[in-house]
XYZ file of C-alpha atoms in Angstrom:
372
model
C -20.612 7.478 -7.285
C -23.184 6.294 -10.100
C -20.368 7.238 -12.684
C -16.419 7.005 -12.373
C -14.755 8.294 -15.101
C -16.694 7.747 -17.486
C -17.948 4.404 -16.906
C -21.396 4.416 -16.121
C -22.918 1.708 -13.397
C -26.663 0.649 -13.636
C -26.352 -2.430 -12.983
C -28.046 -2.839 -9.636
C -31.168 -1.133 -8.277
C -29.697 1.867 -5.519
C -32.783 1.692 -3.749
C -31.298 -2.058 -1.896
C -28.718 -2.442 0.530
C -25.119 -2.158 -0.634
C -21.729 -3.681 1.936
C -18.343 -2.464 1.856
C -15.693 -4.257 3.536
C -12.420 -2.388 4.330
C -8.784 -3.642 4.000
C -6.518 -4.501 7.360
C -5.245 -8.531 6.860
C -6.504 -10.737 8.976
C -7.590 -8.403 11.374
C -9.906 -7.357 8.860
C -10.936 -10.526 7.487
C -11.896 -11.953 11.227
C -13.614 -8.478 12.084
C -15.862 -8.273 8.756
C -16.305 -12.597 9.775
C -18.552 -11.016 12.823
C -20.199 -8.193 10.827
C -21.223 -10.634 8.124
C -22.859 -12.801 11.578
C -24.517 -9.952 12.812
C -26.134 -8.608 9.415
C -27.363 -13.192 9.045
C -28.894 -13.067 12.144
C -30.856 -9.825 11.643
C -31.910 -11.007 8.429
C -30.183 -8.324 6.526
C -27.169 -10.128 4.646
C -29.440 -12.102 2.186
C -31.247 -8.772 0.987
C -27.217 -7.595 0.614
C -27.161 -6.288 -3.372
C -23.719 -5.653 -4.002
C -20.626 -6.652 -1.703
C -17.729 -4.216 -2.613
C -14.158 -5.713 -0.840
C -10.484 -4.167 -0.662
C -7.594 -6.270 0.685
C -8.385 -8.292 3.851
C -12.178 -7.433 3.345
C -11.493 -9.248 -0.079
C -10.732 -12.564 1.423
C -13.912 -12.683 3.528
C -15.980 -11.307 0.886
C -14.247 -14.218 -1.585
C -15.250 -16.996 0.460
C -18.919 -15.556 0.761
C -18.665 -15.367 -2.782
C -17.498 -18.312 -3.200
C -19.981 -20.329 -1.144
C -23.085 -18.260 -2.443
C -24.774 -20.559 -4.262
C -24.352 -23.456 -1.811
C -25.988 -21.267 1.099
C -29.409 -22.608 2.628
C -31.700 -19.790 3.426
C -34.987 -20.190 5.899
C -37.218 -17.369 5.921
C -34.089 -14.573 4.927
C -31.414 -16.338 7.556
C -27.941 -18.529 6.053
C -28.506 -21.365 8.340
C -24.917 -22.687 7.755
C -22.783 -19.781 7.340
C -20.350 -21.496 10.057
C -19.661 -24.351 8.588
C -19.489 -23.081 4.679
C -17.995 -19.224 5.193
C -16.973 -18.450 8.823
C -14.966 -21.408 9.774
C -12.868 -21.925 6.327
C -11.908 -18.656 7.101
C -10.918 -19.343 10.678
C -9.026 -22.074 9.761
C -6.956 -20.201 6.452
C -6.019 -16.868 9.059
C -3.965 -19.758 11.256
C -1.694 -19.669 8.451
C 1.611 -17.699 7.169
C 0.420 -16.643 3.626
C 2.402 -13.215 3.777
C 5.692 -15.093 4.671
C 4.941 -18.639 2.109
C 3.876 -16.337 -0.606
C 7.726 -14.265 -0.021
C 9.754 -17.058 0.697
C 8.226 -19.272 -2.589
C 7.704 -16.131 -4.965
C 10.942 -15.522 -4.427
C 12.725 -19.099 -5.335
C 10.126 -20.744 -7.369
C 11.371 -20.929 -11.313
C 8.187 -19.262 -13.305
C 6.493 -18.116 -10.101
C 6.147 -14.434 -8.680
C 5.247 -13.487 -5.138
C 1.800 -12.872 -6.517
C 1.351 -16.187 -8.128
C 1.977 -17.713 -4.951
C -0.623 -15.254 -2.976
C -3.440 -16.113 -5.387
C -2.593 -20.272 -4.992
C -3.067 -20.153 -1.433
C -6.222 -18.406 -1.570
C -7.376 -21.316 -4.315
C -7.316 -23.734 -1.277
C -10.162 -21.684 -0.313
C -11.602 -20.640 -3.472
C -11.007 -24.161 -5.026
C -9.976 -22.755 -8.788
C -13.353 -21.572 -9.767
C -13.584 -18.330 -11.522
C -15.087 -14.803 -11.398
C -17.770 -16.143 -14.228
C -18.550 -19.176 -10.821
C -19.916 -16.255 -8.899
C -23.780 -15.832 -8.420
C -25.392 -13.105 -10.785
C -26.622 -11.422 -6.943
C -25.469 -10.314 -4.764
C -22.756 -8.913 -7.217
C -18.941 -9.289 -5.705
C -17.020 -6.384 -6.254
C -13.286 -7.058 -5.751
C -11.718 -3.771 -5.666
C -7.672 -3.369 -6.791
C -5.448 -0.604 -7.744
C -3.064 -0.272 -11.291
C 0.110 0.333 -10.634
C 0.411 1.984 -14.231
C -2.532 3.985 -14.235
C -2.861 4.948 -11.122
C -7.007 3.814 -10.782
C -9.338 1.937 -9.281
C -9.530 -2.102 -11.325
C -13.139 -3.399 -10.612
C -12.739 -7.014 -10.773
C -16.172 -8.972 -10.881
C -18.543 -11.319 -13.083
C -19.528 -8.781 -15.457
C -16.953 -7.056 -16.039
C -12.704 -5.857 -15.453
C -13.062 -2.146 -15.155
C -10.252 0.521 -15.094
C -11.814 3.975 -16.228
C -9.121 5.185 -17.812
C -7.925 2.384 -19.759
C -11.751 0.511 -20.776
C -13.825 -2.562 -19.717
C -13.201 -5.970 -20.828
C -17.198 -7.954 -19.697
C -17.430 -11.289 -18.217
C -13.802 -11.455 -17.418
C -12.567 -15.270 -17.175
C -10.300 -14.924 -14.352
C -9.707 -17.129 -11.119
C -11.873 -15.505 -7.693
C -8.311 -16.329 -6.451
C -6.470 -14.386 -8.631
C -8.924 -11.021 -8.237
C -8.750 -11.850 -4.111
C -4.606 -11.970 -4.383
C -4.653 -8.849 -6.718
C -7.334 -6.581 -4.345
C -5.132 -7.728 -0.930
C -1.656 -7.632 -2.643
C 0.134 -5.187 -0.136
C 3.181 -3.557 -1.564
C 5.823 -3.298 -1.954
C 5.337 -7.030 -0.545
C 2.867 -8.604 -1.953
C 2.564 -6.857 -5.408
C 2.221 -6.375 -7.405
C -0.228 -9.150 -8.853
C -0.322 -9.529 -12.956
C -2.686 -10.773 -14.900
C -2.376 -11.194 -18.440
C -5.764 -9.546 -20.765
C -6.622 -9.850 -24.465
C -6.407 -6.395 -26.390
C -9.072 -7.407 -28.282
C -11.339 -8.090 -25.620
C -11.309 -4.547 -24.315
C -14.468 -2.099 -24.974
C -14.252 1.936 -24.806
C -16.263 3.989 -22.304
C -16.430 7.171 -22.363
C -13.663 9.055 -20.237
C -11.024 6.621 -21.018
C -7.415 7.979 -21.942
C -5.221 5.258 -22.804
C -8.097 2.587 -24.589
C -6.125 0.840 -27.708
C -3.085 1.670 -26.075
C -0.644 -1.316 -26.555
C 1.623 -0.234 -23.223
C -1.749 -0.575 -21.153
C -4.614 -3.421 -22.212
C -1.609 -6.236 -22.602
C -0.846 -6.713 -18.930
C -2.621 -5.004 -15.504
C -0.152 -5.013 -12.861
C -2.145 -4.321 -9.352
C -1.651 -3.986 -6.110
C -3.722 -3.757 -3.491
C -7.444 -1.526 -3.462
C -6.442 -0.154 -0.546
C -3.792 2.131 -2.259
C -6.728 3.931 -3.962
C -9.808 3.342 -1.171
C -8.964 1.267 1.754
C -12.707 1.689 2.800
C -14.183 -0.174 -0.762
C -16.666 2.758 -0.832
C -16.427 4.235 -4.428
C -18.807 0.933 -6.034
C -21.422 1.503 -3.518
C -21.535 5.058 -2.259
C -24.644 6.033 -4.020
C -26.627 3.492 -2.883
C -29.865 4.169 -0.523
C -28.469 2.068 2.034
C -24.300 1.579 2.797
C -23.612 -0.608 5.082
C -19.542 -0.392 5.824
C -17.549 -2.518 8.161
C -14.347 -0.799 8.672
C -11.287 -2.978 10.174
C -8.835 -0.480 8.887
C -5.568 0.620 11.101
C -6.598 3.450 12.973
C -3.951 6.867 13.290
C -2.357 8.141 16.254
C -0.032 10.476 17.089
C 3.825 10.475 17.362
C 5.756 12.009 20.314
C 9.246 12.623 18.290
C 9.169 12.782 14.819
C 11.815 10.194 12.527
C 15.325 11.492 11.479
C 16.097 7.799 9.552
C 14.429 8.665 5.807
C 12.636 4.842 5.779
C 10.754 5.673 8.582
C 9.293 8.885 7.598
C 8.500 7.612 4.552
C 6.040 5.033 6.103
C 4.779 7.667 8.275
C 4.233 10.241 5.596
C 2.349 7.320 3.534
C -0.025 6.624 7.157
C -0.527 10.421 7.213
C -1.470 10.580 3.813
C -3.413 7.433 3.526
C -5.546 8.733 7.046
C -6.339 11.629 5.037
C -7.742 9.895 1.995
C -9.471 7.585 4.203
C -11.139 10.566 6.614
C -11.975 12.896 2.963
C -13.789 9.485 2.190
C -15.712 9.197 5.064
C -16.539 12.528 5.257
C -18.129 12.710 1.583
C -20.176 9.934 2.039
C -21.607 11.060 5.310
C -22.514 14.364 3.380
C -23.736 13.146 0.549
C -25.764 10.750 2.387
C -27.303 13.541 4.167
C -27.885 15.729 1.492
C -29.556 12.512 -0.451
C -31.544 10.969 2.485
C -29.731 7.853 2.490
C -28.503 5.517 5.192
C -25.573 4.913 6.316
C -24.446 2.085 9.213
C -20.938 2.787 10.060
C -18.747 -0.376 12.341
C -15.059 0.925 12.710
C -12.870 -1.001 14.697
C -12.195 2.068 16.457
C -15.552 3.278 17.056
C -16.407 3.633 20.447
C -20.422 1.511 20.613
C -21.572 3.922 23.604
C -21.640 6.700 20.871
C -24.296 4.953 18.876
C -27.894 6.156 19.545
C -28.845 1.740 19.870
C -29.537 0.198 23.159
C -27.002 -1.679 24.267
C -26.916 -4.648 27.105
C -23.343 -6.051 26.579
C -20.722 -2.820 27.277
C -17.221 -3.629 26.088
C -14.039 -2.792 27.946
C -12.284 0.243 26.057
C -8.533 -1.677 26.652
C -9.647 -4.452 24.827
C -11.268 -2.512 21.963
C -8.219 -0.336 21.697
C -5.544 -3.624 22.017
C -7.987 -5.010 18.806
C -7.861 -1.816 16.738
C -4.070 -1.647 17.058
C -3.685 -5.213 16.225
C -1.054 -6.402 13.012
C -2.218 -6.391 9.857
C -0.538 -8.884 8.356
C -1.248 -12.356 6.717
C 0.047 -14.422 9.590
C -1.599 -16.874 12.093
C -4.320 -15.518 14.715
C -4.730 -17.781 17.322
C -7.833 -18.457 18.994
C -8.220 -16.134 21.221
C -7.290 -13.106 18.792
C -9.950 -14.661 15.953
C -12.634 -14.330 18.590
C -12.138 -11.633 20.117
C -11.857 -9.603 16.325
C -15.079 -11.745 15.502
C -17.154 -10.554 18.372
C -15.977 -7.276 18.241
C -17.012 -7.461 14.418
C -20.150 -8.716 15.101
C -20.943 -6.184 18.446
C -19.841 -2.905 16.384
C -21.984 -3.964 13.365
C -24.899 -4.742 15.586
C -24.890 -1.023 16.904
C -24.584 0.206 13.829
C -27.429 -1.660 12.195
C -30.178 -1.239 15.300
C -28.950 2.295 15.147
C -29.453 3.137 11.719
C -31.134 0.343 9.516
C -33.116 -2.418 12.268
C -33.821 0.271 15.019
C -36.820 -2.026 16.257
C -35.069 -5.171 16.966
C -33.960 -5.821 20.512
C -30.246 -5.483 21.686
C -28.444 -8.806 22.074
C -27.144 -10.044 25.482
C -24.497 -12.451 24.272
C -21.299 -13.165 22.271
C -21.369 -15.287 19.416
C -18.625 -16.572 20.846
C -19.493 -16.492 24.403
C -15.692 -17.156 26.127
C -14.450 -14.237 24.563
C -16.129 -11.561 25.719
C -14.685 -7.466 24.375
């Protein structure tokens, strides 16, 4: 939407490509690692405007971020997105950040669980700062405020929460904004960060701007608890490109008697809803507007696309990959290249379908011993 409550967005030209990376953990990080392969190789990544992240999408979008400006393009192609984006990445999902950032939030004097999420990220994000990040593509980082109940924009220009103001050129850590967008409660969250009153600005639309009990402190939690699919900075763009690792829904034989499991299943029931209402609005607004849109779920099923495809993945596989955790706790090997190639497979469909219908399907793996 050009205009959320109030605050208007013109700051990048619709008419270029737009990417939205889902939440899911890990899973999600390692599946949007192969989309971001897919959309080098065909060229389309470096013509990439905007890059709007939620959650586990946040952490691969933060290291992309992060490594922007160090990138070496020939003729449109990141010849070393391996080395500087893809394998820092591989390495940090070996680790236990859910269950460090618990067990130290909890005992370290002066720390929260949230300080300790956003210091592990810094060993990937190195302590630079949102005001580090190249001018474009701009890095969306996309949280949610616990008080308010909205969407927090977290990027170079600007900290945005429509109902409270906009405080531009926000000097915060990219680790901080990463920990905030993927803080998963009640676990996780919620991440606070500590503003200026003063450096708040109105917009119009805003109900609580000046108000002492809001523009002291933001206390977020993950963008996922408002749009798990990072779609609402990027939906009215010409061309959406969305790589979707989130859990998919199913079904329950028996329905729970014991009150904290129906809780959690009223919250996936309610959260599938959001996330298919989401979906469904871009789709028809996309329609109605002429725009594209290339869709890569983890649970899509490829044969469904209207793309030629040579490789033909094995429907157990892709269903064992959708259900996998989404926590942030070590992926070994084989489950970081088997979500990577299934990434990079679903995102190739979706782009020869939709956005590069001319260029020929593939007929290998990035990562050739894993096959989906």
């Amino acid at each position: 939407m050009a205009q959320a409550g109030g605050i208007e967005d013109r700051t990048v030209d619709r008419n270029t490509p737009a990417l939205a990376f889902s939440g899911g953990g890990f899973r999600a990080t390692l599946y949007h690692c192969g989309a971001l392969i897919r959309l080098n190789q065909l060229g389309l990544l470096a013509k990439i405007s905007r890059v709007s992240s939620v959650s586990g999408g946040s952490i691969t979008s933060g290291m992309l971020a992060a490594a922007w400006k160090q990138l070496t393009f020939q003729n449109g192609v990141v010849t070393d997105l391996d080395a500087k984006v893809i394998a820092p990445l591989r390495e940090f999902c070996t680790r236990s950040v859910d269950t460090k950032a618990v067990g130290l939030g909890t005992i370290l004097p002066g720390k929260s669980i949230g300080d300790v999420l956003a210091d592990s990220y810094d060993d990937l994000f190195e302590g630079i700062s949102l005001q580090d990040l190249p001018d474009s593509p701009q890095f969306v980082f996309n949280a949610t405020n616990l008080q308010t109940g909205r969407l927090v924009r977290l990027q170079k220009i600007r900290l945005a929460d429509y109902a409270v103001g906009i405080i531009p050129k926000p000097d915060i850590r990219l680790a901080v904004a990463v920990a905030a967008s993927s803080a998963f409660p009640p676990v996780l969250s919620p991440v606070e960060i500590k503003v200026d009153p003063a450096h708040w600005v109105n917009a119009t639309g805003t109900s609580h701007f000046g108000d002492p009990d809001y523009n002291h402190r933001l206390s977020l939690t993950d963008g996922g608890a408002y749009d798990n699919l990072g779609l609402e900075t990027v939906d009215d763009f010409a061309t959406v490109i969305v790589s979707d690792a989130g859990a998919p829904f199913g079904t329950e034989e028996s329905a729970h008697a014991f009150w904290p499991q129906q809780a959690l299943r009223v919250l996936d029931i309610a959260t599938d809803q959001a996330r298919g209402l989401r979906k469904r609005l871009l789709f028809a607004e996309a329609k109605a507007a002429g725009r594209i849109i290339a869709f890569s779920g983890i649970d899509s099923v490829a044969s469904k696309y209207p793309a030629p495809q040579t490789l033909k993945p094995d429907p157990t596989a892709v269903a064992r990959l959708a259900k996998m955790r989404t926590r942030l706790d070590p992926f070994d090997e084989e489950e970081q290249s088997r979500l990577i190639n299934w990434g990079w497979l679903m995102m190739d469909v979706a782009l020869r379908s939709y956005v590069a219908p001319t260029e020929p399907a593939p007929t290998a793996y990035p990562l050739p011993g894993f096959p989906v």
